[in-house]
Amino acid sequence: MAEMTIGRTSDNFAIHLPELVDPVTESDDFGRANEGLLFIPTLQGRIDVGTQSVRCALVDSSGIVKTVAIRPIQTWSPSDNLYQQSSENIWQACCASCKDVISSSEIDKSLIDGIGFDATCSLVVLDKHFNPLSVNLKNDNDEIERPVQDVIMWMDHRAATQAHFINAKNYDSLKSVGGKISLEMQPPKLLWLKENMPKKWWQNAGYFMDLPDYLTWRATKSLTRSLCSVTCKWLFSGDGNLGWDKFMWKQIGLQDVLQDTLVLEPGKACGSGLTSESAQELGLKAEVAVGASLIDAYAGALGLLACNPAIDLHLQDVSSKLAIICGTSTCHIAISQIAKFVPGVWGPYFSVLIPKFWTNEGGQSVTGKLLDYIITSHPSFIRRSKPDQDLNLVYKELHQHLLAMHREEKNANVAHLADQLHVYPDFHGNRSPLADSSLKGMVCGLTLNSSIRDLAIYYLATIQALAYSTKQIIGAMETAGHSFRCILMCGGLAKNDLYVTTHADVMGLPVIRPNEPESVLLGSAMLGAVAAGEFTSLENAMNRMGGEGHVTFPQENTRL
């Protein structure tokens, strides 16, 4: 078996564009100024590969997203719990969105000198010649499949049996993932491939990569891997004893995929920058610096943790902030200066986000998708829906219905409208803190009512369920020693006022939303800025690019 390329899904792309300004001071750590440095801000180019689309952005050095271009990507679901994509389709979307953003901004591409990528933690499979290798079980690799489905998505749950097999062995390395490996991580998926694909397929397999690392390889042809990807999804150890738990990999029958490779902290420069081929595909100049990637949620956490509200909430200690990145799924990311082991919560991971800090990651699987499902499966929506209905507008309409019902019924608070309907939100299993992918969702209190008012209450009850699930995750983290003074939030659901206020009320904590809402793009842009040498470290980039945010405070008399 050829070398295993390790990494994390890198869905973001950052471009870095210089323009001279007055000298400023640059911070060499959180809050400590390093005087006398001449800083020349740039526009950063950043590509974010999400579950449904690729976004490329230009971000200036003060942390403002100037231009964004979006291209859709394809997903295939050949059967229940199987989700696949194409690395070639994703890369072409990256190239197209990059050209779109340069064209729309009318910038001189020669000014772009840094790129950052982030992506979902999906598994990319290539053959020994770096060609896509189909993961489709029904494809015998002699069939023509265009484009080749060579990506097992992060939310694919085919490897439940393999995850159970690994967890039954109680390996020491499982301590770094809350005591249980998730079926969404790469070792179970690799084991599934070895056990279920034809022997010839396994012999042809040459490289296994996380999507973020695939993107930096595609851009630079460097097989360096991001410490974020290999630690968080492959159980690599980065806490002083760098390397793999070779005993575990041998015991589960996957020792043949391991080979030593260069692992870089996020933002470190990959190879010699863009190759001539990739530069032409992206519409950029060759040798533009490319930063080691981040998983998409971690890019969001980097952007969030750099944010401070305009009012003083005494948040000088970055470890007092909890970053919540809420999109198709929701990730809860906390950092600390000492390792904190939290049962059912991933981590602690060393230096995967900010150098010398430990990171814990809790999560809820397919939260945004759950809200979409609750709405689109309700009779009221089915009767009223139109082709290509914008669900964000539906969210707003349902919120207005709730406010009207609140006024009519004279409840103390909107929250009490759902006191007779209760949702258990683990429709796709529980990621944290129960770490049980077999759990199912439940609704208690259903009636024969199929009106828009009933849908509004159902929508509210689901949001409340997600908030109380977050409270359960925070409780597990705080029991292990974390202490939070605020929540920072980004992603699609962070634009939903009802979702935000419900979380503030249930947690009893202020929620900060950055003035620059594209925190994932911002975090990825920081990678490109550091790789290009505009900042000496990610901490410097955070201090310069973090910006301010607005605060939603918890209300009284809202807890059920």
XYZ file of C-alpha atoms in Angstrom:
560
model
C 0.000 0.000 0.000
C 1.340 3.424 -0.881
C 1.749 6.246 1.561
C -1.348 7.552 3.289
C -1.944 11.215 2.789
C -3.395 12.534 5.985
C -5.341 15.681 6.602
C -8.648 17.427 7.214
C -11.319 18.767 4.923
C -10.229 22.162 3.734
C -13.142 24.008 2.271
C -11.807 27.534 2.367
C -9.559 29.553 0.146
C -7.876 32.776 1.154
C -6.124 35.292 -1.052
C -3.772 37.910 0.204
C -3.426 41.245 -1.564
C -1.017 43.986 -0.480
C -1.700 47.694 -0.328
C 0.525 50.182 1.488
C -0.789 51.907 4.601
C 0.600 53.665 7.625
C 2.761 51.615 9.979
C 0.863 49.929 12.805
C 1.807 47.850 15.777
C 1.434 44.105 15.585
C 0.639 41.968 18.606
C 2.868 38.972 19.231
C 0.296 37.358 21.524
C -3.186 38.033 22.836
C -3.052 41.663 23.898
C 0.746 42.224 23.948
C 1.916 44.804 21.417
C 5.119 44.265 19.453
C 6.114 47.803 18.569
C 8.063 49.012 15.570
C 6.851 46.470 12.997
C 5.801 47.822 9.597
C 2.600 46.043 8.641
C 1.434 46.129 5.035
C -2.139 44.824 4.973
C -3.300 42.679 2.115
C -6.433 41.172 0.723
C -6.521 37.508 1.551
C -7.936 34.961 -0.842
C -9.790 32.178 0.896
C -11.701 29.121 -0.326
C -14.232 27.440 1.930
C -15.543 24.043 0.852
C -18.732 23.286 2.697
C -21.260 20.501 2.454
C -23.231 22.025 -0.434
C -21.025 24.683 -1.986
C -17.600 26.254 -2.387
C -17.103 29.869 -1.395
C -14.108 31.963 -2.396
C -13.549 35.316 -0.743
C -11.236 38.292 -0.709
C -10.601 39.501 2.839
C -8.628 42.610 3.739
C -6.083 42.706 6.513
C -8.444 44.392 8.939
C -10.713 41.343 8.706
C -13.395 42.667 6.337
C -14.710 40.278 3.695
C -14.713 42.326 0.486
C -16.054 39.940 -2.124
C -17.537 36.429 -2.068
C -18.273 34.052 -4.936
C -20.200 30.802 -4.508
C -20.334 27.682 -6.664
C -22.470 24.615 -5.862
C -20.989 21.132 -5.521
C -22.667 17.786 -6.087
C -23.597 15.156 -3.519
C -24.706 11.592 -4.203
C -26.508 9.331 -1.739
C -26.544 5.812 -3.268
C -28.329 4.404 -0.203
C -29.333 5.337 3.349
C -26.502 6.858 5.414
C -24.098 6.879 2.437
C -23.042 10.309 1.159
C -20.423 10.797 -1.538
C -18.845 13.631 -3.495
C -16.223 14.117 -6.210
C -12.839 15.724 -5.519
C -12.632 16.832 -9.153
C -16.059 18.469 -8.962
C -14.988 20.232 -5.758
C -11.690 21.414 -7.233
C -13.352 22.751 -10.371
C -15.807 24.657 -8.162
C -12.821 26.108 -6.269
C -11.250 27.257 -9.543
C -14.469 28.731 -10.888
C -15.289 30.596 -7.671
C -11.742 31.970 -7.474
C -11.962 33.326 -11.001
C -15.425 34.716 -10.241
C -14.258 36.625 -7.191
C -11.232 38.082 -8.982
C -13.356 39.107 -11.948
C -16.082 40.718 -9.837
C -13.600 42.613 -7.657
C -11.507 43.763 -10.653
C -8.283 43.383 -8.690
C -4.854 42.839 -10.181
C -4.136 39.152 -9.549
C -0.407 39.919 -9.279
C -1.165 41.512 -5.900
C -2.442 38.258 -4.435
C 0.297 36.554 -2.436
C -1.429 34.234 0.055
C -4.174 31.597 0.028
C -5.877 29.675 2.834
C -8.100 26.606 2.517
C -10.633 25.068 4.865
C -13.083 22.240 4.243
C -15.266 19.584 5.771
C -13.570 16.519 7.211
C -14.473 14.250 4.301
C -12.232 11.407 3.094
C -10.675 11.620 -0.380
C -9.313 8.459 -2.048
C -6.783 8.519 -4.918
C -4.987 5.688 -6.692
C -1.218 5.282 -6.878
C -1.068 7.768 -9.747
C -3.113 10.406 -7.880
C -6.228 9.733 -9.944
C -9.659 9.677 -8.244
C -10.652 6.199 -7.029
C -14.395 5.583 -6.724
C -15.756 4.713 -3.277
C -19.045 3.614 -4.805
C -19.639 0.034 -3.707
C -21.538 -0.793 -6.905
C -18.734 0.447 -9.126
C -16.221 -2.270 -10.052
C -13.854 0.466 -11.322
C -14.322 -0.737 -14.874
C -17.525 1.258 -15.220
C -17.386 4.826 -16.457
C -18.376 7.131 -13.598
C -18.261 10.836 -14.379
C -17.324 12.537 -12.235
C -15.699 9.844 -10.126
C -17.225 9.719 -6.640
C -13.987 9.412 -4.668
C -15.054 11.294 -1.503
C -16.812 9.801 1.523
C -18.498 12.771 3.151
C -18.133 13.693 6.813
C -21.801 12.891 7.526
C -21.617 9.418 5.957
C -22.553 6.785 8.573
C -21.615 3.572 6.763
C -18.846 2.684 9.228
C -20.912 2.104 12.400
C -19.783 -1.530 12.772
C -16.142 -0.581 12.271
C -16.338 2.243 14.840
C -17.863 -0.169 17.362
C -15.054 -2.654 16.680
C -12.370 -0.023 17.329
C -14.068 1.305 20.470
C -14.372 -2.186 21.951
C -10.561 -2.376 22.153
C -10.283 0.688 24.440
C -6.999 1.916 22.915
C -5.075 4.660 24.734
C -5.375 6.988 21.737
C -9.182 7.001 22.149
C -8.719 9.212 25.225
C -8.133 12.113 22.834
C -11.611 11.718 21.281
C -13.674 11.628 24.463
C -13.195 7.880 24.944
C -14.963 6.815 21.722
C -14.036 7.191 18.086
C -16.838 8.556 15.932
C -17.987 6.759 12.811
C -17.543 10.164 11.120
C -13.759 9.958 11.663
C -11.372 8.395 9.168
C -10.107 5.122 10.758
C -13.598 3.526 10.765
C -14.190 4.639 7.177
C -10.831 3.261 6.057
C -11.608 -0.036 7.747
C -15.007 -0.132 6.027
C -13.310 0.358 2.663
C -10.809 -2.419 3.322
C -13.527 -4.828 4.437
C -16.156 -4.015 1.805
C -14.415 -2.949 -1.402
C -12.930 -5.586 -3.764
C -9.383 -6.727 -2.997
C -8.247 -5.251 -6.309
C -9.625 -1.865 -5.232
C -7.624 -1.872 -2.004
C -4.473 -2.819 -3.892
C -5.006 0.096 -6.282
C -5.563 2.628 -3.510
C -2.568 4.905 -3.133
C -3.499 7.983 -1.119
C -6.120 8.736 1.523
C -6.531 12.422 2.364
C -8.826 14.634 4.337
C -10.470 17.102 2.002
C -8.624 20.188 3.377
C -5.282 18.461 2.816
C -6.363 17.312 -0.624
C -6.950 20.956 -1.551
C -3.527 22.111 -0.385
C -1.975 19.143 -2.232
C -3.935 19.985 -5.376
C -2.761 23.591 -5.110
C 0.908 22.911 -4.318
C 1.564 19.197 -5.034
C 3.017 19.067 -1.522
C 1.995 16.039 0.552
C 2.376 17.954 3.805
C -0.562 17.496 6.157
C -2.280 19.871 8.531
C -1.855 19.129 12.240
C -5.522 20.043 12.616
C -6.708 17.344 10.231
C -4.512 14.462 11.281
C -4.975 15.058 14.991
C -8.717 15.661 15.029
C -9.815 12.999 12.534
C -6.965 10.471 12.295
C -5.860 10.201 15.969
C -2.382 11.571 15.318
C -0.596 12.728 18.475
C 0.723 16.274 18.400
C 1.337 16.916 22.109
C 5.084 16.364 22.272
C 5.095 12.702 21.288
C 4.457 13.405 17.611
C 3.274 10.423 15.661
C 0.800 7.583 15.293
C -0.452 4.971 17.694
C 1.047 2.232 15.514
C -0.148 -0.464 17.913
C -3.771 0.559 17.356
C -3.411 0.864 13.588
C -1.818 -2.585 13.425
C -4.448 -4.154 15.667
C -7.304 -2.861 13.488
C -5.560 -4.045 10.324
C -4.662 -0.680 8.824
C -0.926 -0.498 9.418
C -0.365 -0.590 5.660
C -1.801 2.889 5.167
C 0.638 4.672 7.482
C 3.804 6.372 6.364
C 5.776 9.224 7.853
C 4.858 12.570 6.339
C 5.498 16.204 7.189
C 2.776 17.602 9.461
C 2.428 21.394 9.716
C 0.666 23.680 12.155
C -2.165 25.649 10.522
C -0.920 28.629 8.546
C 2.576 27.303 7.932
C 3.527 27.494 4.256
C 2.917 24.340 2.183
C 5.662 23.478 -0.298
C 6.656 26.261 -2.695
C 3.178 27.702 -3.066
C 0.899 27.367 -6.073
C 2.245 25.288 -8.944
C 2.083 26.740 -12.454
C -0.741 24.335 -13.299
C -2.911 25.122 -10.286
C -2.207 28.858 -10.604
C -3.528 28.780 -14.163
C -6.597 26.809 -13.079
C -7.343 29.260 -10.274
C -6.554 32.357 -12.313
C -3.666 33.373 -10.043
C 0.089 33.755 -10.326
C 2.432 30.844 -9.599
C 4.176 30.472 -6.238
C 1.476 32.291 -4.273
C 1.891 31.116 -0.656
C -0.570 28.457 0.528
C -1.127 27.994 4.271
C -1.570 24.604 5.924
C -5.313 24.120 6.152
C -7.972 23.903 8.847
C -11.155 21.896 9.160
C -13.984 24.290 8.286
C -15.377 24.514 11.816
C -11.901 25.250 13.156
C -11.474 28.065 10.644
C -14.747 29.447 12.003
C -13.479 29.099 15.572
C -10.290 30.969 14.657
C -12.331 33.846 13.266
C -14.729 33.828 16.222
C -12.179 33.672 19.022
C -10.474 36.739 17.564
C -13.677 38.781 17.934
C -14.400 41.070 20.866
C -17.643 42.979 21.503
C -17.731 46.758 21.390
C -18.726 46.773 25.069
C -16.391 45.424 27.735
C -17.437 41.958 28.933
C -14.047 41.265 30.556
C -13.116 38.616 27.991
C -9.346 39.065 28.036
C -8.963 35.317 28.672
C -9.608 33.674 25.305
C -10.351 30.384 27.054
C -13.492 31.962 28.566
C -15.083 32.049 25.091
C -17.001 29.156 23.534
C -17.112 29.217 19.736
C -20.248 27.724 18.167
C -20.129 27.193 14.416
C -23.647 26.324 13.295
C -24.443 25.249 9.769
C -25.464 21.864 8.413
C -24.070 20.573 11.724
C -23.021 22.486 14.821
C -19.565 22.418 16.411
C -18.758 23.685 19.917
C -15.059 24.571 20.165
C -13.234 25.622 23.338
C -9.540 26.184 24.010
C -7.487 26.029 27.189
C -3.877 26.260 28.324
C -4.006 22.855 30.021
C -5.458 19.610 28.707
C -9.061 18.911 29.722
C -10.445 15.442 29.038
C -14.225 15.526 28.575
C -16.118 12.218 28.215
C -18.024 12.192 24.942
C -16.339 15.378 23.685
C -13.444 15.247 21.207
C -10.006 16.345 22.323
C -8.032 17.684 23.982
C -5.993 18.339 20.837
C -2.693 20.222 21.143
C -1.858 23.187 18.846
C -4.439 22.234 16.216
C -6.019 25.702 16.266
C -3.835 28.166 18.171
C -0.225 27.186 18.951
C 0.357 25.894 22.492
C -3.364 25.803 23.320
C -5.455 22.678 23.801
C -8.762 22.366 21.952
C -11.957 20.458 22.779
C -14.735 19.974 20.239
C -18.324 19.058 20.998
C -20.921 18.745 18.310
C -24.467 18.149 17.125
C -24.876 16.263 13.872
C -26.982 17.805 11.061
C -28.685 20.550 13.089
C -29.410 22.825 10.150
C -30.576 19.841 8.156
C -32.880 18.860 11.035
C -34.610 22.249 11.033
C -35.043 22.006 7.269
C -36.524 18.520 7.669
C -38.940 19.592 10.417
C -40.260 22.385 8.208
C -40.351 20.673 4.810
C -42.054 17.521 6.121
C -44.907 19.412 7.825
C -48.293 19.392 6.006
C -48.575 23.172 6.206
C -45.308 23.681 4.336
C -46.123 21.005 1.769
C -49.419 22.745 0.954
C -47.834 26.206 0.715
C -44.377 25.528 -0.707
C -43.118 26.817 -4.019
C -40.299 25.491 -6.232
C -36.862 26.494 -4.905
C -38.400 27.872 -1.718
C -35.911 29.926 0.331
C -36.118 28.337 3.773
C -34.498 31.359 5.399
C -37.591 33.347 4.452
C -39.733 30.569 5.931
C -37.751 30.807 9.187
C -38.497 34.535 9.359
C -42.186 34.014 8.589
C -42.484 31.395 11.341
C -40.791 33.751 13.790
C -43.363 36.425 12.935
C -46.170 33.930 13.529
C -44.706 33.147 16.941
C -44.547 36.826 17.864
C -48.165 37.293 16.779
C -49.261 34.267 18.835
C -47.327 35.631 21.799
C -49.237 38.915 21.593
C -52.598 37.175 21.169
C -52.155 34.700 24.002
C -50.357 37.165 26.285
C -47.691 34.635 27.313
C -44.870 35.881 29.495
C -42.446 34.938 26.733
C -42.474 33.405 23.254
C -40.593 30.409 24.678
C -43.695 29.228 26.559
C -45.686 28.743 23.366
C -44.001 25.337 22.991
C -44.565 24.119 26.548
C -46.822 21.277 25.313
C -44.495 20.056 22.517
C -41.098 18.509 23.121
C -38.442 17.376 20.642
C -35.459 15.094 21.210
C -33.140 16.285 18.417
C -30.800 13.333 17.813
C -32.379 12.354 14.487
C -28.906 11.502 13.121
C -27.416 10.168 16.342
C -25.694 11.993 19.195
C -22.175 13.289 18.585
C -21.672 14.837 22.047
C -21.663 14.207 24.931
C -23.359 10.779 24.658
C -21.259 9.807 21.614
C -23.864 7.362 20.357
C -24.582 7.417 16.620
C -27.393 4.860 17.016
C -29.690 7.228 18.927
C -32.866 8.394 17.219
C -34.991 11.513 17.434
C -38.383 11.784 19.130
C -41.315 14.200 19.272
C -43.762 14.225 22.187
C -47.034 16.178 22.121
C -48.135 15.860 18.480
C -51.757 16.543 17.547
C -53.798 16.384 14.332
C -53.312 20.126 13.852
C -51.596 20.867 10.519
C -51.844 24.666 10.440
C -49.057 27.190 9.968
C -49.377 28.003 13.687
C -48.704 24.358 14.534
C -45.620 24.415 12.297
C -44.392 27.578 14.044
C -44.643 25.883 17.458
C -42.934 22.746 16.100
C -40.140 24.950 14.739
C -39.758 26.697 18.111
C -39.696 23.397 20.014
C -36.938 22.084 17.730
C -34.803 25.174 18.269
C -35.313 24.832 22.025
C -34.260 21.175 21.818
C -31.048 22.131 20.023
C -30.338 24.795 22.650
C -30.809 22.364 25.533
C -28.575 19.871 23.713
C -25.918 22.592 23.584
C -26.451 23.178 27.307
C -25.760 19.474 27.893
C -22.487 19.761 25.946
C -21.447 22.893 27.856
C -22.275 21.148 31.133
C -19.947 18.272 30.260
C -17.165 20.719 29.374
C -17.608 22.737 32.559
C -17.602 19.585 34.689
C -14.158 18.847 33.194
C -12.835 22.300 34.097
C -13.857 24.709 31.339
C -15.480 27.984 32.399
C -17.308 30.173 29.886
C -18.301 33.819 30.134
C -19.804 34.104 26.654
C -20.679 32.296 23.432
C -19.469 33.434 20.014
C -21.581 32.243 17.115
C -21.282 32.111 13.315
C -22.725 30.153 10.409
C -26.104 30.018 8.742
C -28.085 29.500 11.944
C -26.300 32.435 13.594
C -28.310 34.642 11.221
C -31.504 33.261 12.763
C -32.507 35.625 15.590
C -34.795 33.084 17.271
C -32.000 30.484 17.321
C -29.557 33.011 18.828
C -31.871 34.425 21.487
C -33.016 30.943 22.521
C -29.417 29.860 23.040
C -28.637 32.988 25.075
C -31.708 32.390 27.259
C -31.178 28.659 27.803
C -27.467 29.015 28.551
C -27.820 32.213 30.579
C -24.832 33.617 28.689
C -24.387 36.528 26.286
C -24.058 35.516 22.633
C -21.705 37.547 20.445
C -22.108 37.660 16.688
C -19.163 39.297 14.879
C -19.836 42.394 12.817
C -18.084 40.510 10.034
C -20.425 37.497 9.844
C -18.203 35.328 7.641
C -16.004 34.001 10.447
C -15.083 30.807 8.578
C -13.854 32.818 5.600
C -12.010 35.144 7.961
C -10.255 32.273 9.744
C -9.163 30.768 6.447
C -7.901 34.154 5.267
C -5.686 34.312 8.355
C -3.974 31.113 7.176
C -3.056 32.726 3.863
C -1.860 35.916 5.563
C 0.465 34.009 7.887
C 1.782 31.768 5.075
C 2.577 34.868 2.997
C 4.480 36.462 5.879
C 2.068 39.328 6.485
C 1.821 38.205 10.108
C 4.411 36.370 12.166
C 1.828 34.067 13.762
C -1.861 33.232 13.890
C -2.091 35.164 17.175
C -0.849 38.270 15.353
C -3.401 37.746 12.599
C -6.207 37.273 15.147
C -5.333 40.504 16.948
C -5.257 42.474 13.715
C -8.190 40.911 11.868
C -10.595 39.925 14.676
C -12.892 42.939 14.739
C -15.845 43.640 17.004
C -19.253 42.047 17.487
C -22.759 42.767 18.768
C -24.155 41.090 21.845
C -27.455 39.347 22.561
C -27.995 39.149 26.321
C -30.125 36.458 27.992
C -33.613 37.438 29.072
C -35.301 36.600 32.341
C -38.313 34.284 32.721
C -37.572 32.331 29.554
C -36.421 28.945 30.844
C -38.973 26.149 30.677
